[in-house]
Short mmCIF file of C-alpha atoms in Angstrom, two decimals:
data_model
loop_
_atom_site.label_atom_id
_atom_site.label_comp_id
_atom_site.label_asym_id
_atom_site.label_seq_id
_atom_site.Cartn_x
_atom_site.Cartn_y
_atom_site.Cartn_z
CA MET P 18 32.22 -28.62 5.55
CA VAL P 19 29.84 -26.63 7.38
CA SER P 20 27.82 -28.21 10.51
CA GLN P 21 24.66 -29.61 9.85
CA ASP P 22 24.21 -30.16 13.57
CA TYR P 23 24.66 -26.25 14.16
CA ILE P 24 22.41 -25.64 11.23
CA VAL P 25 19.41 -28.00 12.71
CA GLU P 26 20.09 -26.92 16.20
CA ILE P 27 19.70 -22.89 15.31
CA ALA P 28 16.73 -23.34 12.51
CA SER P 29 14.86 -25.18 15.21
CA LYS P 30 15.11 -22.73 18.05
CA LEU P 31 14.41 -20.22 15.32
CA VAL P 32 11.07 -21.52 14.51
CA LYS P 33 10.12 -21.86 18.61
CA ILE P 34 10.32 -17.97 18.83
CA ASN P 35 7.02 -16.67 17.97
CA SER P 36 7.63 -13.72 15.50
CA GLU P 37 4.30 -13.74 13.49
CA ASN P 38 3.29 -10.28 11.85
CA PRO P 39 0.71 -9.19 12.19
CA PRO P 40 1.49 -8.29 15.49
CA GLY P 41 5.00 -7.83 14.59
CA ARG P 42 7.37 -8.77 17.70
CA GLU P 43 10.62 -9.66 16.40
CA PHE P 44 12.67 -8.23 19.59
CA ASP P 45 13.10 -11.52 21.05
CA ILE P 46 14.06 -13.47 17.95
CA ALA P 47 16.74 -10.44 17.28
CA SER P 48 18.23 -11.03 20.48
CA PHE P 49 18.63 -14.52 20.02
CA VAL P 50 20.42 -14.07 16.27
CA ALA P 51 22.74 -11.20 18.56
CA ASP P 52 23.74 -13.75 20.85
CA GLU P 53 24.82 -16.23 18.13
CA LEU P 54 27.17 -13.38 16.32
CA VAL P 55 28.42 -12.43 19.50
CA LYS P 56 29.71 -16.05 19.97
CA LEU P 57 30.72 -15.97 16.30
CA GLY P 58 33.02 -13.04 17.28
CA ILE P 59 30.97 -10.64 15.11
CA LYS P 60 30.20 -7.06 15.99
CA THR P 61 26.42 -6.93 16.83
CA VAL P 62 24.07 -4.53 17.21
CA VAL P 63 20.25 -4.95 18.08
CA ASP P 64 18.11 -1.94 16.96
CA ARG P 65 14.83 -1.75 18.81
CA PHE P 66 12.02 0.06 17.20
CA GLU P 67 8.21 0.46 17.70
CA ASP P 68 8.66 -1.07 21.25
CA SER P 69 8.83 -4.77 20.23
CA ARG P 70 10.12 -4.23 16.80
CA ALA P 71 13.90 -5.52 16.02
CA ASN P 72 16.57 -5.53 13.25
CA VAL P 73 19.53 -6.94 13.90
CA ILE P 74 22.92 -6.16 12.28
CA GLY P 75 26.13 -8.04 12.30
CA VAL P 76 29.35 -6.86 10.64
CA TRP P 77 32.52 -8.46 10.16
CA GLY P 78 35.51 -6.41 8.89
CA GLU P 79 36.17 -2.37 9.14
CA GLU P 80 33.90 0.21 8.19
CA TYR P 81 33.73 1.06 4.75
CA GLN P 82 36.47 -2.11 3.96
CA SER P 83 35.60 -3.59 0.20
CA PRO P 84 34.71 -5.50 -0.96
CA SER P 85 31.62 -5.87 0.96
CA ILE P 86 28.10 -8.23 0.55
CA MET P 87 25.24 -8.18 2.82
CA LEU P 88 23.32 -11.22 3.76
CA ASN P 89 19.54 -9.72 4.02
CA THR P 90 16.78 -12.05 5.44
CA HIS P 91 13.90 -11.36 7.57
CA LEU P 92 12.64 -12.66 11.36
CA ASP P 93 9.13 -12.16 10.96
CA THR P 94 6.73 -14.80 9.82
CA VAL P 95 3.28 -14.98 8.52
CA PRO P 96 0.31 -15.98 11.20
CA ALA P 97 0.25 -19.60 12.00
CA GLY P 98 -3.59 -19.32 11.50
CA ASP P 99 -5.56 -22.34 12.84
CA ARG P 100 -3.21 -24.23 14.89
CA GLU P 101 -5.68 -27.34 15.30
CA LYS P 102 -4.93 -28.01 11.33
CA TRP P 103 -1.27 -28.23 11.57
CA SER P 104 0.51 -31.62 12.40
CA PHE P 105 2.91 -30.09 14.47
CA PRO P 106 2.54 -27.29 16.72
CA PRO P 107 3.42 -24.58 14.45
CA PHE P 108 6.19 -23.24 16.76
CA SER P 109 7.34 -26.49 17.77
CA GLY P 110 10.41 -26.61 15.62
CA GLU P 111 10.01 -30.40 15.16
CA VAL P 112 12.73 -32.32 13.43
CA ARG P 113 11.77 -35.51 11.60
CA GLU P 114 12.39 -37.41 8.58
CA GLY P 115 15.07 -35.05 7.58
CA LYS P 116 12.75 -31.98 7.76
CA ILE P 117 12.22 -28.76 10.16
CA PHE P 118 8.62 -27.94 10.66
CA GLY P 119 7.22 -25.35 11.66
CA ARG P 120 5.97 -21.51 10.91
CA GLY P 121 9.04 -19.95 9.27
CA ALA P 122 11.00 -23.18 8.94
CA VAL P 123 10.83 -22.25 4.67
CA ASP P 124 10.34 -18.23 5.28
CA ALA P 125 13.13 -17.40 6.47
CA LYS P 126 14.10 -19.32 9.71
CA GLY P 127 15.94 -21.78 7.59
CA ILE P 128 17.30 -19.46 5.48
CA LEU P 129 19.10 -17.62 8.25
CA ALA P 130 20.23 -20.65 10.06
CA SER P 131 22.15 -21.33 6.92
CA PHE P 132 23.38 -17.68 6.81
CA LEU P 133 24.93 -18.33 10.46
CA GLY P 134 26.02 -22.02 9.57
CA ALA P 135 28.13 -20.24 6.76
CA LEU P 136 29.22 -17.61 9.04
CA ARG P 137 30.26 -19.89 11.75
CA GLU P 138 32.12 -21.98 8.97
CA LEU P 139 34.55 -19.13 8.07
CA ALA P 140 35.00 -18.32 11.58
CA ASP P 141 36.20 -21.92 13.03
CA ARG P 142 38.52 -21.47 9.90
CA GLY P 143 39.80 -17.94 11.27
CA TRP P 144 38.02 -15.63 8.74
CA PRO P 145 40.32 -16.50 5.64
CA LEU P 146 38.84 -13.35 3.74
CA ARG P 147 39.40 -9.50 2.99
CA GLY P 148 36.61 -6.85 2.72
CA ARG P 149 33.24 -6.71 4.90
CA ILE P 150 30.37 -8.93 5.16
CA ILE P 151 27.22 -7.60 7.09
CA LEU P 152 24.41 -10.05 8.16
CA ALA P 153 21.16 -8.07 8.52
CA ALA P 154 17.98 -10.31 10.07
CA VAL P 155 15.39 -7.63 9.99
CA ALA P 156 11.64 -7.05 11.29
CA ASP P 157 8.44 -6.55 8.78
CA GLU P 158 9.22 -8.02 5.57
CA GLU P 159 6.19 -9.70 5.46
CA VAL P 160 4.19 -6.56 5.78
CA GLU P 161 5.80 -3.48 4.53
CA GLY P 162 9.14 -3.89 4.91
CA LYS P 163 10.14 -1.42 7.54
CA GLY P 164 13.45 -3.25 8.80
CA THR P 165 15.20 -3.16 5.85
CA LYS P 166 13.92 0.44 4.94
CA LYS P 167 15.18 1.54 8.24
CA LEU P 168 18.55 -0.34 7.37
CA ILE P 169 18.83 1.88 4.32
CA ALA P 170 17.98 5.07 6.08
CA SER P 171 20.93 4.60 8.28
CA ASN P 172 22.56 4.86 5.05
CA LEU P 173 24.09 1.06 5.36
CA ARG P 174 25.59 0.09 2.02
CA THR P 175 27.39 -2.99 0.55
CA ASP P 176 28.76 -3.14 -2.78
CA TYR P 177 26.78 -6.36 -3.05
CA ALA P 178 23.88 -8.43 -1.45
CA ILE P 179 21.85 -11.56 -1.19
CA VAL P 180 18.23 -11.89 -0.17
CA GLY P 181 17.96 -15.25 1.57
CA GLU P 182 14.55 -16.29 0.36
CA PRO P 183 13.15 -19.73 -0.92
CA THR P 184 14.41 -20.33 -4.23
CA SER P 185 15.11 -23.93 -4.58
CA LEU P 186 18.48 -23.07 -4.27
CA TYR P 187 18.08 -21.18 -8.08
CA VAL P 188 19.75 -17.82 -8.73
CA CYS P 189 16.92 -15.24 -8.96
CA THR P 190 17.92 -11.90 -10.51
CA ALA P 191 14.28 -10.41 -10.91
CA HIS P 192 11.23 -10.02 -8.78
CA LYS P 193 7.41 -8.91 -9.08
CA GLY P 194 6.70 -6.04 -7.52
CA ARG P 195 3.15 -5.82 -5.29
CA LEU P 196 0.25 -3.53 -5.86
CA VAL P 197 -2.82 -3.78 -3.51
CA ILE P 198 -5.54 -1.90 -4.83
CA GLU P 199 -8.82 -1.37 -3.50
CA VAL P 200 -12.20 -0.38 -5.37
CA ASP P 201 -14.94 0.98 -3.50
CA PHE P 202 -18.22 -0.01 -4.95
CA HIS P 203 -21.27 2.55 -4.23
CA GLY P 204 -25.29 1.92 -4.52
CA ARG P 205 -28.31 2.78 -2.74
CA SER P 206 -29.69 0.91 0.35
CA VAL P 207 -33.36 -0.02 0.80
CA HIS P 208 -35.56 -2.95 2.35
CA ALA P 209 -34.58 -5.99 0.62
CA SER P 210 -38.19 -6.44 -0.16
CA THR P 211 -37.87 -3.96 -2.81
CA PRO P 212 -34.45 -4.36 -4.60
CA SER P 213 -35.57 -2.72 -7.67
CA LYS P 214 -36.14 0.44 -5.91
CA GLY P 215 -31.90 0.10 -4.61
CA VAL P 216 -28.90 -0.31 -6.72
CA ASN P 217 -26.86 -3.34 -4.88
CA ALA P 218 -22.84 -2.69 -4.39
CA ILE P 219 -22.33 -6.29 -4.15
CA TYR P 220 -23.44 -6.97 -7.58
CA TYR P 221 -21.09 -4.25 -9.22
CA ALA P 222 -18.32 -5.48 -7.13
CA SER P 223 -19.46 -9.25 -8.34
CA GLN P 224 -19.35 -7.79 -12.11
CA PHE P 225 -16.05 -6.64 -11.90
CA ILE P 226 -14.46 -9.89 -9.96
CA GLU P 227 -15.87 -11.92 -12.99
CA LYS P 228 -14.17 -9.63 -15.43
CA ILE P 229 -10.94 -9.45 -13.40
CA GLN P 230 -10.88 -13.49 -13.47
CA LYS P 231 -10.60 -12.85 -17.46
CA ILE P 232 -8.05 -9.87 -17.68
CA LYS P 233 -5.31 -10.64 -19.59
CA PHE P 234 -1.86 -8.59 -19.51
CA LYS P 235 0.03 -7.61 -22.88
CA GLU P 236 3.28 -7.18 -20.64
CA LYS P 237 5.77 -10.19 -20.42
CA HIS P 238 9.51 -10.33 -18.96
CA PHE P 239 11.93 -12.89 -19.83
CA LEU P 240 12.16 -13.82 -16.23
CA LEU P 241 9.16 -13.37 -14.02
CA GLY P 242 6.59 -14.13 -17.09
CA SER P 243 3.27 -12.43 -16.97
CA PRO P 244 1.51 -10.25 -14.05
CA THR P 245 -1.36 -11.42 -12.11
CA CYS P 246 -4.07 -9.60 -10.53
CA THR P 247 -6.19 -11.64 -7.99
CA ALA P 248 -9.14 -10.66 -5.59
CA THR P 249 -8.10 -11.33 -2.29
CA LEU P 250 -10.40 -9.78 -0.29
CA ILE P 251 -14.01 -8.48 -0.38
CA LYS P 252 -16.51 -6.76 2.52
CA GLY P 253 -20.02 -5.73 1.55
CA GLY P 254 -23.35 -5.28 3.51
CA ILE P 255 -24.41 -4.09 7.07
CA LYS P 256 -27.56 -6.71 7.60
CA ASP P 257 -29.34 -9.21 5.76
CA ASN P 258 -32.45 -7.55 4.90
CA ILE P 259 -31.21 -4.42 3.38
CA VAL P 260 -29.40 -4.18 -0.19
CA PRO P 261 -26.43 -3.09 0.43
CA ASP P 262 -24.75 0.55 -0.90
CA SER P 263 -21.34 -0.07 -0.14
CA CYS P 264 -18.97 -3.00 -1.25
CA ASN P 265 -15.35 -3.02 -1.60
CA VAL P 266 -12.59 -5.25 -3.23
CA THR P 267 -8.80 -5.49 -2.13
CA LEU P 268 -7.05 -6.67 -5.15
CA ASP P 269 -3.25 -8.19 -5.52
CA LEU P 270 -1.29 -7.28 -8.28
CA ARG P 271 2.01 -8.85 -8.84
CA ILE P 272 3.28 -6.46 -11.81
CA LEU P 273 6.36 -6.14 -13.88
CA PRO P 274 9.64 -4.01 -14.01
CA SER P 275 7.89 -2.52 -17.27
CA MET P 276 4.71 -1.62 -15.27
CA LYS P 277 3.53 1.50 -13.61
CA PRO P 278 1.21 1.78 -10.86
CA ASN P 279 -0.43 4.77 -12.16
CA ILE P 280 -1.09 3.55 -15.68
CA VAL P 281 -2.36 -0.29 -13.97
CA SER P 282 -4.68 1.96 -11.51
CA ARG P 283 -6.12 3.86 -14.91
CA THR P 284 -6.56 0.56 -16.47
CA LEU P 285 -8.82 -0.82 -13.90
CA GLU P 286 -10.61 1.98 -13.93
CA LYS P 287 -11.31 1.73 -17.78
CA ILE P 288 -12.52 -1.80 -17.17
CA ILE P 289 -14.81 -0.72 -14.53
CA ARG P 290 -16.40 1.83 -16.65
CA GLU P 291 -17.46 -0.19 -19.49
CA ASP P 292 -19.85 -1.58 -17.07
CA ILE P 293 -20.61 0.93 -14.27
CA PRO P 294 -21.33 4.46 -14.09
CA ARG P 295 -18.59 6.22 -12.73
CA LYS P 296 -20.07 7.78 -10.11
CA TYR P 297 -20.62 4.14 -8.62
CA PHE P 298 -16.99 3.44 -7.86
CA GLN P 299 -13.60 4.73 -7.10
CA VAL P 300 -10.26 3.03 -7.35
CA ARG P 301 -7.42 3.44 -4.41
CA VAL P 302 -3.97 2.55 -4.57
CA VAL P 303 -3.21 1.31 -1.00
CA ASN P 304 0.27 -0.22 -1.10
CA TYR P 305 2.87 -0.53 -3.32
CA ILE P 306 6.31 -2.20 -3.15
CA PRO P 307 8.25 -1.75 -6.56
CA PRO P 308 9.55 -4.98 -8.65
CA ALA P 309 13.56 -4.81 -8.89
CA GLU P 310 15.97 -6.26 -11.19
CA THR P 311 20.14 -6.74 -11.23
CA PRO P 312 21.55 -7.42 -14.45
CA ILE P 313 22.39 -11.10 -15.07
CA GLU P 314 25.95 -9.59 -16.21
CA ASN P 315 26.81 -8.58 -12.76
CA PRO P 316 29.37 -10.66 -11.01
CA LEU P 317 27.76 -11.54 -8.50
CA VAL P 318 25.17 -13.59 -10.47
CA ARG P 319 28.30 -15.50 -12.28
CA ILE P 320 29.72 -15.95 -8.70
CA ALA P 321 26.39 -17.67 -7.03
CA ARG P 322 26.11 -19.96 -10.15
CA GLU P 323 29.27 -20.94 -9.84
CA SER P 324 29.04 -21.61 -6.31
CA ILE P 325 26.08 -23.46 -6.96
CA LYS P 326 27.48 -26.05 -9.28
CA GLU P 327 30.40 -26.47 -7.13
CA VAL P 328 28.20 -27.52 -4.33
CA THR P 329 25.30 -29.51 -6.08
CA GLY P 330 26.99 -30.26 -9.40
CA ARG P 331 24.01 -28.76 -11.20
CA ARG P 332 24.44 -25.96 -13.85
CA VAL P 333 21.73 -23.36 -12.49
CA MET P 334 20.15 -20.91 -15.13
CA VAL P 335 19.14 -17.67 -13.87
CA LYS P 336 15.44 -17.51 -12.50
CA GLY P 337 12.90 -14.70 -11.84
CA PHE P 338 11.05 -14.53 -8.29
CA GLN P 339 7.34 -14.66 -8.42
CA ALA P 340 6.76 -13.24 -4.75
CA THR P 341 7.85 -9.70 -3.77
CA CYS P 342 10.60 -9.39 -0.89
CA ASP P 343 13.28 -6.79 0.59
CA MET P 344 15.12 -6.95 -2.80
CA SER P 345 13.11 -4.12 -4.10
CA PHE P 346 14.47 -1.51 -1.25
CA LEU P 347 17.90 -2.65 -1.75
CA VAL P 348 17.98 -2.16 -5.47
CA ASN P 349 15.57 0.68 -6.12
CA HIS P 350 16.58 2.82 -3.17
CA ALA P 351 20.27 1.86 -1.95
CA ARG P 352 21.42 1.02 -5.30
CA ILE P 353 22.98 -1.83 -4.30
CA PRO P 354 23.16 -5.29 -6.98
CA THR P 355 21.01 -8.18 -5.29
CA ILE P 356 20.19 -11.63 -6.07
CA ILE P 357 17.48 -13.73 -3.91
CA LEU P 358 19.04 -17.13 -3.15
CA GLY P 359 17.89 -19.64 -0.61
CA PRO P 360 16.99 -22.95 0.04
CA GLY P 361 13.24 -24.19 0.74
CA ARG P 362 10.50 -23.78 -2.15
CA ILE P 363 7.89 -20.99 -1.91
CA GLU P 364 5.46 -23.24 -2.55
CA ASP P 365 6.06 -24.35 1.05
CA ALA P 366 5.92 -20.97 2.30
CA HIS P 367 3.04 -19.49 4.23
CA VAL P 368 1.39 -23.06 4.47
CA ILE P 369 -0.22 -25.56 7.05
CA ASP P 370 2.54 -27.83 7.89
CA GLU P 371 5.55 -25.85 6.37
CA ALA P 372 8.52 -27.20 6.40
CA VAL P 373 12.16 -27.30 5.16
CA GLU P 374 14.62 -30.18 4.13
CA VAL P 375 17.53 -30.30 6.11
CA GLN P 376 19.95 -31.02 3.37
CA ASP P 377 18.68 -27.97 1.34
CA LEU P 378 19.85 -25.86 4.29
CA VAL P 379 23.07 -27.49 4.78
CA LYS P 380 23.73 -26.96 1.11
CA ALA P 381 22.93 -23.50 1.17
CA ALA P 382 25.02 -22.92 3.72
CA GLU P 383 27.98 -24.30 1.49
CA ILE P 384 27.34 -22.20 -1.31
CA TYR P 385 27.04 -18.86 0.66
CA VAL P 386 30.48 -20.00 2.09
CA LYS P 387 31.64 -20.20 -1.32
CA ILE P 388 30.10 -17.12 -2.60
CA LEU P 389 31.61 -15.31 0.20
CA GLU P 390 35.08 -16.73 -0.27
CA LYS P 391 35.18 -15.43 -4.06
CA ILE P 392 33.52 -12.00 -3.56
CA LEU P 393 36.39 -11.46 -0.67
CA ARG P 394 39.31 -13.33 -1.42
#
């Protein structure tokens, strides 16, 4: 049996190490994880980059040995926000009433503790496996995915991969892509006492936002459902007595594997042109992380479902992951069959008083052990 005490201790210590991104400062937490991996007899490298950024890679088994599997999760967290709103200090790693509290407890330091708990159990049993395990705890998942991109660029490959994200211990074989689009609206400034003589860019932006709220996409995915489009930022105006000549709206779109970013962008342009002359706006794609999908017939999917049933007693269906994660790079660039699987609920990530159930972390570790045993037997 995996050690609950060990998992709780590690999860709490991980939460106590501030790795907010931005600004991105994963070196300290990478060093901590490296020390734990060394204690387990795992060959370990801390790959430092951009001064305070770092990945930590632990390898059990010989190079190029097969079968092989990567356990991939991230070291960084979103910022804690207003700390006065937290019931506990966000970097306290408070353990109370069967939960671990703090920024990253769910996303994804608790999951990293479960990975380490699984590896410790296998180490205590003398590694009754063949093949190769790679634990990759990476930087920058919450922004651009620089950590996993760097892994792939170094030609690190495995036969399978598990990305640790909060899935409520369901197997997710697909996730939506994230497309960030900015729309610049242009107007003409005049004194606010004579607004009819100018062109108010904020009014153009507000017309557009109102239409975005009603947008309906025709595309649908059997696991992921429909795409979404949400206005997340708006910036406009320079003074309270000037009609603004510019306004910028940022959109967060979560798109399906069947959708292309250039077509989505053109669709938005068409919507805007229905009300606003072309010379008064510009649409720009500023970031894109593609969606990803692994066939549900892949052996890893079957093995993961079997392992969950053996640990929890419940037969789980395959699901889709509504958020975006580093599975995108593993599938689309490295061509590694990948699933997303982890304890905790995605609804509890990125929130005030983020917390994860200790029992979920323990169950996850037991599931990971069984998956590794079945893949590497």
